[in-house]
Amino acid sequence: MRRRGSNVSLASLTSSGTGATGIISLASTASTTATGTGGGSGRTFPEKMMDLMSQTTDPTLPTYSPCVNWLPHGKSFIISDPDTLVNTILPRYFPKSSKFKSFTRKLYRWGFRQISKGPDSGSYYHELFQRDHPELCVKMSVHYSDKELRTQADNAARRGGAGGGAAASGGGGSGTADR
């Protein structure tokens, strides 16, 4: 598996897959009827992230913040002020996210990749996360590493097989841990 951000350009990501194992699709199981400003229950991480981006990158809205912005082409975004993002913006959309490292780990789990070279260096990209096509983000899937799948299976076995078994076998799964 490729190291995060190691010699990755937007062009290389658009022409190749991620090659991840343990993919669980949440598009068919996630409810898309949320209320409020992005923190609605039943919405997936990408849907909440799209809400965050649409409400914080528009200078005409009172929720605008320059700490995160779409790049001009609208296919990736950049975080220019991680401290403001974590302390001001994330609590509105992800109440349990209190650390930047946890937030970026979740981005990677959902298939985002950080661009490390070229004009888009430092930005985060996912082929289904685009400014002008918010409907695409419901097709995004969570990607668990083999280690995470083993941990889920071990935890399920300790609990007597209740819960987590579907995620470990690659089927269904509610994905509540990543919402």
Short mmCIF file of N, CA and C in Angstrom, two decimals:
data_model
loop_
_atom_site.label_atom_id
_atom_site.label_comp_id
_atom_site.label_asym_id
_atom_site.label_seq_id
_atom_site.Cartn_x
_atom_site.Cartn_y
_atom_site.Cartn_z
N MET A 1 0.83 -1.17 0.00
CA MET A 1 0.00 0.00 0.00
C MET A 1 0.88 1.24 0.00
N ARG A 2 0.49 2.24 -0.73
CA ARG A 2 1.23 3.48 -0.88
C ARG A 2 1.21 4.28 0.41
N ARG A 3 2.36 4.86 0.76
CA ARG A 3 2.41 5.75 1.92
C ARG A 3 1.59 6.99 1.64
N ARG A 4 0.95 7.53 2.66
CA ARG A 4 0.12 8.72 2.50
C ARG A 4 0.97 9.88 2.02
N GLY A 5 0.54 10.48 0.91
CA GLY A 5 1.18 11.68 0.44
C GLY A 5 2.54 11.50 -0.19
N SER A 6 3.00 10.29 -0.41
CA SER A 6 4.33 10.10 -0.97
C SER A 6 4.29 10.18 -2.49
N ASN A 7 4.82 11.27 -3.02
CA ASN A 7 4.91 11.49 -4.45
C ASN A 7 3.58 11.26 -5.17
N VAL A 8 2.53 11.85 -4.67
CA VAL A 8 1.21 11.70 -5.26
C VAL A 8 0.79 13.03 -5.86
N SER A 9 0.37 12.98 -7.11
CA SER A 9 -0.15 14.18 -7.75
C SER A 9 -1.61 13.94 -8.10
N LEU A 10 -2.35 15.01 -8.35
CA LEU A 10 -3.76 14.89 -8.70
C LEU A 10 -3.92 14.06 -9.96
N ALA A 11 -3.02 14.22 -10.92
CA ALA A 11 -3.11 13.45 -12.16
C ALA A 11 -2.95 11.95 -11.91
N SER A 12 -2.04 11.57 -11.02
CA SER A 12 -1.85 10.15 -10.76
C SER A 12 -3.03 9.55 -10.02
N LEU A 13 -3.69 10.34 -9.18
CA LEU A 13 -4.85 9.83 -8.44
C LEU A 13 -6.07 9.68 -9.33
N THR A 14 -6.23 10.55 -10.30
CA THR A 14 -7.41 10.46 -11.16
C THR A 14 -7.31 9.32 -12.15
N SER A 15 -6.10 8.81 -12.37
CA SER A 15 -5.94 7.74 -13.34
C SER A 15 -5.75 6.36 -12.73
N SER A 16 -5.69 6.28 -11.38
CA SER A 16 -5.48 4.97 -10.75
C SER A 16 -6.39 4.81 -9.55
N GLY A 17 -6.68 3.57 -9.18
CA GLY A 17 -7.49 3.27 -8.01
C GLY A 17 -6.65 3.34 -6.75
N THR A 18 -7.29 3.20 -5.60
CA THR A 18 -6.55 3.27 -4.35
C THR A 18 -6.00 1.93 -3.93
N GLY A 19 -6.56 0.84 -4.44
CA GLY A 19 -6.05 -0.48 -4.13
C GLY A 19 -6.28 -0.90 -2.69
N ALA A 20 -7.21 -0.29 -2.01
CA ALA A 20 -7.45 -0.60 -0.60
C ALA A 20 -8.26 -1.87 -0.45
N THR A 21 -8.05 -2.56 0.66
CA THR A 21 -8.83 -3.75 0.96
C THR A 21 -9.86 -3.41 2.02
N GLY A 22 -10.85 -4.26 2.18
CA GLY A 22 -11.85 -4.07 3.22
C GLY A 22 -12.74 -2.88 2.99
N ILE A 23 -13.33 -2.76 1.81
CA ILE A 23 -14.17 -1.62 1.47
C ILE A 23 -15.61 -1.92 1.85
N ILE A 24 -16.22 -0.97 2.55
CA ILE A 24 -17.62 -1.10 2.92
C ILE A 24 -18.36 0.09 2.34
N SER A 25 -19.35 -0.15 1.49
CA SER A 25 -20.11 0.93 0.90
C SER A 25 -21.23 1.34 1.84
N LEU A 26 -21.31 2.63 2.09
CA LEU A 26 -22.36 3.13 2.96
C LEU A 26 -23.41 3.90 2.18
N ALA A 27 -23.24 4.04 0.87
CA ALA A 27 -24.17 4.82 0.08
C ALA A 27 -25.59 4.29 0.18
N SER A 28 -25.76 2.97 0.19
CA SER A 28 -27.10 2.41 0.22
C SER A 28 -27.68 2.33 1.62
N THR A 29 -26.83 2.39 2.65
CA THR A 29 -27.34 2.25 4.01
C THR A 29 -27.49 3.56 4.74
N ALA A 30 -26.88 4.62 4.24
CA ALA A 30 -26.92 5.90 4.95
C ALA A 30 -28.19 6.66 4.63
N SER A 31 -28.76 7.23 5.66
CA SER A 31 -29.93 8.09 5.49
C SER A 31 -29.45 9.45 5.04
N THR A 32 -30.12 10.03 4.08
CA THR A 32 -29.72 11.34 3.59
C THR A 32 -30.71 12.41 4.01
N THR A 33 -31.53 12.12 4.99
CA THR A 33 -32.49 13.11 5.45
C THR A 33 -32.05 13.65 6.80
N ALA A 34 -31.19 14.65 6.77
CA ALA A 34 -30.70 15.24 8.00
C ALA A 34 -31.24 16.65 8.13
N THR A 35 -31.26 17.12 9.35
CA THR A 35 -31.69 18.48 9.59
C THR A 35 -30.55 19.24 10.21
N GLY A 36 -30.65 20.54 10.22
CA GLY A 36 -29.62 21.35 10.85
C GLY A 36 -28.51 21.72 9.90
N THR A 37 -27.36 22.08 10.45
CA THR A 37 -26.26 22.60 9.65
C THR A 37 -25.13 21.63 9.47
N GLY A 38 -25.41 20.39 9.25
CA GLY A 38 -24.34 19.46 8.94
C GLY A 38 -24.05 18.44 10.01
N GLY A 39 -24.56 18.61 11.20
CA GLY A 39 -24.28 17.65 12.25
C GLY A 39 -25.38 16.62 12.40
N GLY A 40 -26.27 16.54 11.39
CA GLY A 40 -27.42 15.63 11.49
C GLY A 40 -27.02 14.18 11.59
N SER A 41 -27.74 13.44 12.41
CA SER A 41 -27.44 12.03 12.56
C SER A 41 -27.88 11.30 11.31
N GLY A 42 -27.25 10.18 11.03
CA GLY A 42 -27.59 9.39 9.86
C GLY A 42 -26.86 9.83 8.61
N ARG A 43 -26.09 10.87 8.69
CA ARG A 43 -25.33 11.33 7.52
C ARG A 43 -23.91 10.80 7.62
N THR A 44 -23.36 10.46 6.48
CA THR A 44 -22.00 9.93 6.45
C THR A 44 -20.99 11.05 6.59
N PHE A 45 -19.76 10.67 6.88
CA PHE A 45 -18.67 11.64 7.00
C PHE A 45 -18.55 12.49 5.73
N PRO A 46 -18.57 11.90 4.53
CA PRO A 46 -18.45 12.74 3.33
C PRO A 46 -19.60 13.73 3.18
N GLU A 47 -20.81 13.33 3.56
CA GLU A 47 -21.94 14.26 3.46
C GLU A 47 -21.77 15.43 4.43
N LYS A 48 -21.34 15.13 5.65
CA LYS A 48 -21.09 16.20 6.61
C LYS A 48 -19.94 17.08 6.14
N MET A 49 -18.92 16.46 5.54
CA MET A 49 -17.78 17.22 5.04
C MET A 49 -18.21 18.14 3.90
N MET A 50 -19.11 17.66 3.05
CA MET A 50 -19.61 18.50 1.95
C MET A 50 -20.40 19.68 2.53
N ASP A 51 -21.20 19.45 3.58
CA ASP A 51 -21.90 20.55 4.24
C ASP A 51 -20.89 21.56 4.79
N LEU A 52 -19.86 21.07 5.46
CA LEU A 52 -18.83 21.94 6.01
C LEU A 52 -18.23 22.80 4.89
N MET A 53 -17.86 22.16 3.79
CA MET A 53 -17.22 22.88 2.69
C MET A 53 -18.16 23.90 2.06
N SER A 54 -19.42 23.54 1.87
CA SER A 54 -20.34 24.47 1.21
C SER A 54 -20.68 25.66 2.11
N GLN A 55 -20.65 25.46 3.42
CA GLN A 55 -21.04 26.54 4.33
C GLN A 55 -19.87 27.37 4.84
N THR A 56 -18.65 26.87 4.73
CA THR A 56 -17.51 27.64 5.23
C THR A 56 -16.68 28.25 4.12
N THR A 57 -16.92 27.89 2.87
CA THR A 57 -16.10 28.44 1.78
C THR A 57 -16.83 29.52 0.98
N ASP A 58 -18.06 29.83 1.35
CA ASP A 58 -18.82 30.88 0.67
C ASP A 58 -18.74 32.16 1.49
N PRO A 59 -18.00 33.18 0.98
CA PRO A 59 -17.81 34.41 1.77
C PRO A 59 -19.11 35.18 2.04
N THR A 60 -20.19 34.86 1.34
CA THR A 60 -21.44 35.57 1.57
C THR A 60 -22.22 35.00 2.75
N LEU A 61 -21.80 33.86 3.27
CA LEU A 61 -22.51 33.23 4.39
C LEU A 61 -21.86 33.62 5.73
N PRO A 62 -22.66 33.69 6.81
CA PRO A 62 -22.08 34.02 8.12
C PRO A 62 -21.18 32.92 8.67
N THR A 63 -21.26 31.71 8.11
CA THR A 63 -20.43 30.60 8.58
C THR A 63 -19.09 30.52 7.85
N TYR A 64 -18.80 31.51 6.99
CA TYR A 64 -17.55 31.53 6.21
C TYR A 64 -16.33 31.52 7.11
N SER A 65 -15.34 30.74 6.71
CA SER A 65 -14.05 30.74 7.40
C SER A 65 -12.95 30.47 6.38
N PRO A 66 -11.92 31.28 6.34
CA PRO A 66 -10.84 31.08 5.37
C PRO A 66 -9.89 29.94 5.72
N CYS A 67 -10.18 29.16 6.76
CA CYS A 67 -9.24 28.11 7.19
C CYS A 67 -9.27 26.90 6.27
N VAL A 68 -10.32 26.73 5.48
CA VAL A 68 -10.42 25.62 4.53
C VAL A 68 -11.07 26.16 3.25
N ASN A 69 -10.49 25.80 2.10
CA ASN A 69 -10.97 26.33 0.82
C ASN A 69 -10.85 25.30 -0.29
N TRP A 70 -11.79 25.36 -1.22
CA TRP A 70 -11.67 24.59 -2.44
C TRP A 70 -10.58 25.20 -3.29
N LEU A 71 -9.87 24.40 -4.04
CA LEU A 71 -8.96 24.93 -5.04
C LEU A 71 -9.81 25.39 -6.22
N PRO A 72 -9.29 26.25 -7.10
CA PRO A 72 -10.11 26.82 -8.17
C PRO A 72 -10.84 25.79 -9.04
N HIS A 73 -10.25 24.63 -9.29
CA HIS A 73 -10.89 23.62 -10.14
C HIS A 73 -12.00 22.87 -9.41
N GLY A 74 -12.09 22.98 -8.09
CA GLY A 74 -13.16 22.37 -7.32
C GLY A 74 -13.05 20.87 -7.11
N LYS A 75 -11.89 20.29 -7.38
CA LYS A 75 -11.72 18.84 -7.22
C LYS A 75 -10.92 18.47 -5.98
N SER A 76 -10.36 19.44 -5.30
CA SER A 76 -9.66 19.18 -4.05
C SER A 76 -9.76 20.43 -3.17
N PHE A 77 -9.49 20.23 -1.89
CA PHE A 77 -9.55 21.36 -0.96
C PHE A 77 -8.28 21.39 -0.13
N ILE A 78 -8.00 22.57 0.40
CA ILE A 78 -6.79 22.74 1.20
C ILE A 78 -7.17 23.33 2.56
N ILE A 79 -6.47 22.87 3.57
CA ILE A 79 -6.68 23.36 4.93
C ILE A 79 -5.53 24.31 5.23
N SER A 80 -5.82 25.60 5.28
CA SER A 80 -4.77 26.60 5.48
C SER A 80 -4.52 26.92 6.94
N ASP A 81 -5.50 26.65 7.81
CA ASP A 81 -5.34 26.94 9.24
C ASP A 81 -5.94 25.79 10.06
N PRO A 82 -5.16 24.73 10.30
CA PRO A 82 -5.66 23.56 11.03
C PRO A 82 -6.19 23.90 12.43
N ASP A 83 -5.56 24.85 13.13
CA ASP A 83 -6.00 25.19 14.48
C ASP A 83 -7.41 25.77 14.48
N THR A 84 -7.68 26.70 13.58
CA THR A 84 -9.02 27.28 13.49
C THR A 84 -10.02 26.22 13.06
N LEU A 85 -9.63 25.35 12.15
CA LEU A 85 -10.52 24.28 11.71
C LEU A 85 -10.93 23.41 12.90
N VAL A 86 -9.96 22.99 13.69
CA VAL A 86 -10.23 22.09 14.82
C VAL A 86 -11.00 22.79 15.94
N ASN A 87 -10.65 24.02 16.24
CA ASN A 87 -11.25 24.72 17.38
C ASN A 87 -12.59 25.38 17.08
N THR A 88 -12.82 25.77 15.83
CA THR A 88 -14.02 26.53 15.50
C THR A 88 -14.98 25.80 14.59
N ILE A 89 -14.48 25.19 13.53
CA ILE A 89 -15.34 24.62 12.49
C ILE A 89 -15.74 23.17 12.79
N LEU A 90 -14.78 22.30 13.07
CA LEU A 90 -15.09 20.88 13.27
C LEU A 90 -16.12 20.62 14.37
N PRO A 91 -16.09 21.32 15.50
CA PRO A 91 -17.09 21.04 16.53
C PRO A 91 -18.54 21.21 16.04
N ARG A 92 -18.76 22.07 15.05
CA ARG A 92 -20.11 22.26 14.51
C ARG A 92 -20.58 21.06 13.69
N TYR A 93 -19.65 20.39 13.04
CA TYR A 93 -20.00 19.31 12.11
C TYR A 93 -19.65 17.93 12.65
N PHE A 94 -18.58 17.84 13.41
CA PHE A 94 -18.10 16.57 13.96
C PHE A 94 -17.80 16.77 15.44
N PRO A 95 -18.82 16.73 16.29
CA PRO A 95 -18.63 17.03 17.72
C PRO A 95 -17.58 16.15 18.40
N LYS A 96 -17.36 14.94 17.92
CA LYS A 96 -16.40 14.05 18.57
C LYS A 96 -14.97 14.23 18.06
N SER A 97 -14.78 15.00 16.98
CA SER A 97 -13.44 15.22 16.45
C SER A 97 -12.81 16.41 17.16
N SER A 98 -11.78 16.16 17.93
CA SER A 98 -11.14 17.25 18.65
C SER A 98 -9.67 17.40 18.28
N LYS A 99 -9.17 16.52 17.45
CA LYS A 99 -7.76 16.59 17.07
C LYS A 99 -7.64 16.55 15.55
N PHE A 100 -6.70 17.34 15.04
CA PHE A 100 -6.49 17.40 13.60
C PHE A 100 -6.05 16.04 13.06
N LYS A 101 -5.20 15.35 13.80
CA LYS A 101 -4.70 14.04 13.34
C LYS A 101 -5.85 13.04 13.20
N SER A 102 -6.80 13.05 14.13
CA SER A 102 -7.96 12.16 14.03
C SER A 102 -8.81 12.51 12.82
N PHE A 103 -8.97 13.80 12.57
CA PHE A 103 -9.74 14.25 11.41
C PHE A 103 -9.08 13.79 10.11
N THR A 104 -7.77 13.98 9.98
CA THR A 104 -7.09 13.56 8.75
C THR A 104 -7.10 12.04 8.61
N ARG A 105 -7.03 11.31 9.73
CA ARG A 105 -7.11 9.85 9.67
C ARG A 105 -8.46 9.43 9.08
N LYS A 106 -9.51 10.13 9.48
CA LYS A 106 -10.84 9.83 8.95
C LYS A 106 -10.91 10.17 7.46
N LEU A 107 -10.28 11.26 7.05
CA LEU A 107 -10.22 11.59 5.62
C LEU A 107 -9.59 10.44 4.85
N TYR A 108 -8.46 9.93 5.34
CA TYR A 108 -7.78 8.83 4.66
C TYR A 108 -8.65 7.57 4.63
N ARG A 109 -9.32 7.29 5.74
CA ARG A 109 -10.17 6.11 5.81
C ARG A 109 -11.29 6.16 4.76
N TRP A 110 -11.76 7.35 4.47
CA TRP A 110 -12.81 7.52 3.48
C TRP A 110 -12.26 7.65 2.06
N GLY A 111 -10.97 7.46 1.88
CA GLY A 111 -10.39 7.44 0.54
C GLY A 111 -9.81 8.74 0.05
N PHE A 112 -9.81 9.79 0.88
CA PHE A 112 -9.16 11.04 0.48
C PHE A 112 -7.66 10.81 0.47
N ARG A 113 -6.97 11.49 -0.41
CA ARG A 113 -5.51 11.42 -0.46
C ARG A 113 -4.97 12.83 -0.48
N GLN A 114 -3.86 13.04 0.22
CA GLN A 114 -3.23 14.35 0.22
C GLN A 114 -2.26 14.42 -0.94
N ILE A 115 -2.40 15.45 -1.75
CA ILE A 115 -1.53 15.66 -2.90
C ILE A 115 -0.20 16.19 -2.39
N SER A 116 0.90 15.56 -2.82
CA SER A 116 2.21 15.95 -2.29
C SER A 116 3.12 16.62 -3.31
N LYS A 117 2.68 16.69 -4.57
CA LYS A 117 3.52 17.40 -5.54
C LYS A 117 2.64 18.06 -6.59
N GLY A 118 3.22 19.00 -7.27
CA GLY A 118 2.48 19.73 -8.29
C GLY A 118 1.79 20.96 -7.72
N PRO A 119 1.00 21.63 -8.55
CA PRO A 119 0.36 22.88 -8.12
C PRO A 119 -0.68 22.70 -7.02
N ASP A 120 -1.20 21.48 -6.84
CA ASP A 120 -2.21 21.22 -5.83
C ASP A 120 -1.62 20.63 -4.55
N SER A 121 -0.32 20.72 -4.39
CA SER A 121 0.38 20.14 -3.25
C SER A 121 -0.23 20.61 -1.93
N GLY A 122 -0.46 19.65 -1.03
CA GLY A 122 -1.02 19.95 0.28
C GLY A 122 -2.53 19.84 0.35
N SER A 123 -3.18 19.71 -0.80
CA SER A 123 -4.65 19.63 -0.80
C SER A 123 -5.09 18.18 -0.67
N TYR A 124 -6.37 18.00 -0.32
CA TYR A 124 -6.97 16.68 -0.17
C TYR A 124 -7.91 16.43 -1.33
N TYR A 125 -7.83 15.21 -1.89
CA TYR A 125 -8.58 14.88 -3.10
C TYR A 125 -9.30 13.54 -2.94
N HIS A 126 -10.50 13.47 -3.49
CA HIS A 126 -11.23 12.21 -3.68
C HIS A 126 -12.04 12.40 -4.95
N GLU A 127 -12.03 11.41 -5.82
CA GLU A 127 -12.70 11.57 -7.12
C GLU A 127 -14.20 11.81 -6.98
N LEU A 128 -14.81 11.40 -5.88
CA LEU A 128 -16.24 11.58 -5.68
C LEU A 128 -16.58 12.76 -4.76
N PHE A 129 -15.60 13.58 -4.46
CA PHE A 129 -15.81 14.74 -3.60
C PHE A 129 -15.42 15.98 -4.39
N GLN A 130 -16.42 16.62 -5.01
CA GLN A 130 -16.17 17.75 -5.89
C GLN A 130 -17.15 18.88 -5.58
N ARG A 131 -16.65 20.09 -5.63
CA ARG A 131 -17.44 21.28 -5.29
C ARG A 131 -18.74 21.36 -6.08
N ASP A 132 -18.69 21.16 -7.37
CA ASP A 132 -19.87 21.34 -8.23
C ASP A 132 -20.73 20.09 -8.37
N HIS A 133 -20.37 19.02 -7.69
CA HIS A 133 -21.13 17.77 -7.77
C HIS A 133 -21.30 17.14 -6.38
N PRO A 134 -22.03 17.81 -5.49
CA PRO A 134 -22.17 17.27 -4.13
C PRO A 134 -22.92 15.95 -4.08
N GLU A 135 -23.70 15.65 -5.10
CA GLU A 135 -24.45 14.39 -5.12
C GLU A 135 -23.53 13.17 -5.23
N LEU A 136 -22.31 13.35 -5.69
CA LEU A 136 -21.38 12.24 -5.83
C LEU A 136 -20.91 11.69 -4.49
N CYS A 137 -20.87 12.52 -3.46
CA CYS A 137 -20.27 12.08 -2.19
C CYS A 137 -21.07 10.96 -1.52
N VAL A 138 -22.33 10.76 -1.87
CA VAL A 138 -23.09 9.66 -1.27
C VAL A 138 -22.62 8.31 -1.81
N LYS A 139 -21.83 8.31 -2.87
CA LYS A 139 -21.29 7.07 -3.44
C LYS A 139 -19.96 6.68 -2.81
N MET A 140 -19.45 7.50 -1.91
CA MET A 140 -18.16 7.21 -1.29
C MET A 140 -18.26 6.06 -0.32
N SER A 141 -17.16 5.32 -0.16
CA SER A 141 -17.10 4.17 0.73
C SER A 141 -16.00 4.34 1.76
N VAL A 142 -16.21 3.73 2.90
CA VAL A 142 -15.18 3.73 3.94
C VAL A 142 -14.23 2.56 3.65
N HIS A 143 -12.94 2.78 3.85
CA HIS A 143 -11.91 1.77 3.57
C HIS A 143 -11.21 1.42 4.87
N TYR A 144 -11.33 0.18 5.27
CA TYR A 144 -10.63 -0.28 6.47
C TYR A 144 -9.37 -1.03 6.05
N SER A 145 -8.29 -0.79 6.76
CA SER A 145 -7.07 -1.54 6.51
C SER A 145 -7.25 -2.96 7.05
N ASP A 146 -6.39 -3.86 6.65
CA ASP A 146 -6.44 -5.23 7.16
C ASP A 146 -6.33 -5.23 8.69
N LYS A 147 -5.47 -4.36 9.24
CA LYS A 147 -5.30 -4.29 10.69
C LYS A 147 -6.60 -3.86 11.37
N GLU A 148 -7.30 -2.87 10.80
CA GLU A 148 -8.56 -2.43 11.39
C GLU A 148 -9.62 -3.52 11.32
N LEU A 149 -9.64 -4.27 10.22
CA LEU A 149 -10.60 -5.36 10.08
C LEU A 149 -10.33 -6.47 11.10
N ARG A 150 -9.04 -6.78 11.33
CA ARG A 150 -8.69 -7.79 12.34
C ARG A 150 -9.10 -7.31 13.73
N THR A 151 -8.88 -6.05 14.02
CA THR A 151 -9.26 -5.49 15.32
C THR A 151 -10.77 -5.57 15.52
N GLN A 152 -11.53 -5.23 14.48
CA GLN A 152 -12.99 -5.32 14.57
C GLN A 152 -13.43 -6.76 14.82
N ALA A 153 -12.81 -7.70 14.11
CA ALA A 153 -13.16 -9.11 14.27
C ALA A 153 -12.81 -9.59 15.68
N ASP A 154 -11.64 -9.18 16.19
CA ASP A 154 -11.22 -9.55 17.55
C ASP A 154 -12.18 -8.98 18.59
N ASN A 155 -12.56 -7.72 18.41
CA ASN A 155 -13.50 -7.09 19.35
C ASN A 155 -14.85 -7.78 19.32
N ALA A 156 -15.32 -8.16 18.14
CA ALA A 156 -16.60 -8.85 18.01
C ALA A 156 -16.54 -10.22 18.69
N ALA A 157 -15.40 -10.91 18.54
CA ALA A 157 -15.25 -12.22 19.16
C ALA A 157 -15.25 -12.10 20.69
N ARG A 158 -14.62 -11.04 21.21
CA ARG A 158 -14.61 -10.82 22.66
C ARG A 158 -16.00 -10.52 23.20
N ARG A 159 -16.83 -9.88 22.38
CA ARG A 159 -18.19 -9.57 22.79
C ARG A 159 -19.13 -10.74 22.55
N GLY A 160 -18.60 -11.84 22.10
CA GLY A 160 -19.43 -13.02 21.84
C GLY A 160 -20.05 -13.02 20.46
N GLY A 161 -19.39 -12.31 19.51
CA GLY A 161 -19.86 -12.31 18.13
C GLY A 161 -20.94 -11.29 17.83
N ALA A 162 -21.36 -10.52 18.81
CA ALA A 162 -22.40 -9.51 18.57
C ALA A 162 -21.79 -8.27 17.96
N GLY A 163 -22.34 -7.86 16.80
CA GLY A 163 -21.89 -6.63 16.14
C GLY A 163 -20.49 -6.75 15.58
N GLY A 164 -20.20 -6.00 14.54
CA GLY A 164 -18.86 -5.94 13.97
C GLY A 164 -18.54 -7.08 13.03
N GLY A 165 -19.26 -8.19 13.08
CA GLY A 165 -18.95 -9.32 12.21
C GLY A 165 -19.18 -9.00 10.75
N ALA A 166 -20.22 -8.24 10.45
CA ALA A 166 -20.51 -7.89 9.06
C ALA A 166 -19.41 -7.03 8.49
N ALA A 167 -18.89 -6.10 9.29
CA ALA A 167 -17.83 -5.23 8.80
C ALA A 167 -16.57 -6.03 8.54
N ALA A 168 -16.28 -6.97 9.40
CA ALA A 168 -15.06 -7.75 9.24
C ALA A 168 -15.14 -8.66 8.02
N SER A 169 -16.35 -9.10 7.66
CA SER A 169 -16.46 -9.98 6.51
C SER A 169 -16.70 -9.21 5.23
N GLY A 170 -16.86 -7.88 5.32
CA GLY A 170 -17.00 -7.07 4.12
C GLY A 170 -18.43 -6.87 3.71
N GLY A 171 -19.40 -7.30 4.47
CA GLY A 171 -20.79 -7.13 4.07
C GLY A 171 -21.51 -6.13 4.92
N GLY A 172 -22.45 -5.41 4.33
CA GLY A 172 -23.36 -4.52 5.04
C GLY A 172 -22.66 -3.59 5.99
N GLY A 173 -22.94 -3.73 7.26
CA GLY A 173 -22.32 -2.88 8.27
C GLY A 173 -22.97 -1.52 8.33
N SER A 174 -23.21 -1.02 9.50
CA SER A 174 -23.85 0.27 9.61
C SER A 174 -22.86 1.42 9.52
N GLY A 175 -21.61 1.18 9.84
CA GLY A 175 -20.59 2.21 9.73
C GLY A 175 -20.75 3.33 10.75
N THR A 176 -21.41 3.07 11.85
CA THR A 176 -21.67 4.14 12.81
C THR A 176 -20.39 4.72 13.39
N ALA A 177 -19.32 3.96 13.44
CA ALA A 177 -18.08 4.48 13.99
C ALA A 177 -17.49 5.57 13.12
N ASP A 178 -17.85 5.62 11.85
CA ASP A 178 -17.28 6.59 10.93
C ASP A 178 -18.27 7.65 10.48
N ARG A 179 -19.33 7.77 11.20
CA ARG A 179 -20.30 8.81 10.80
C ARG A 179 -20.05 10.07 11.54
#
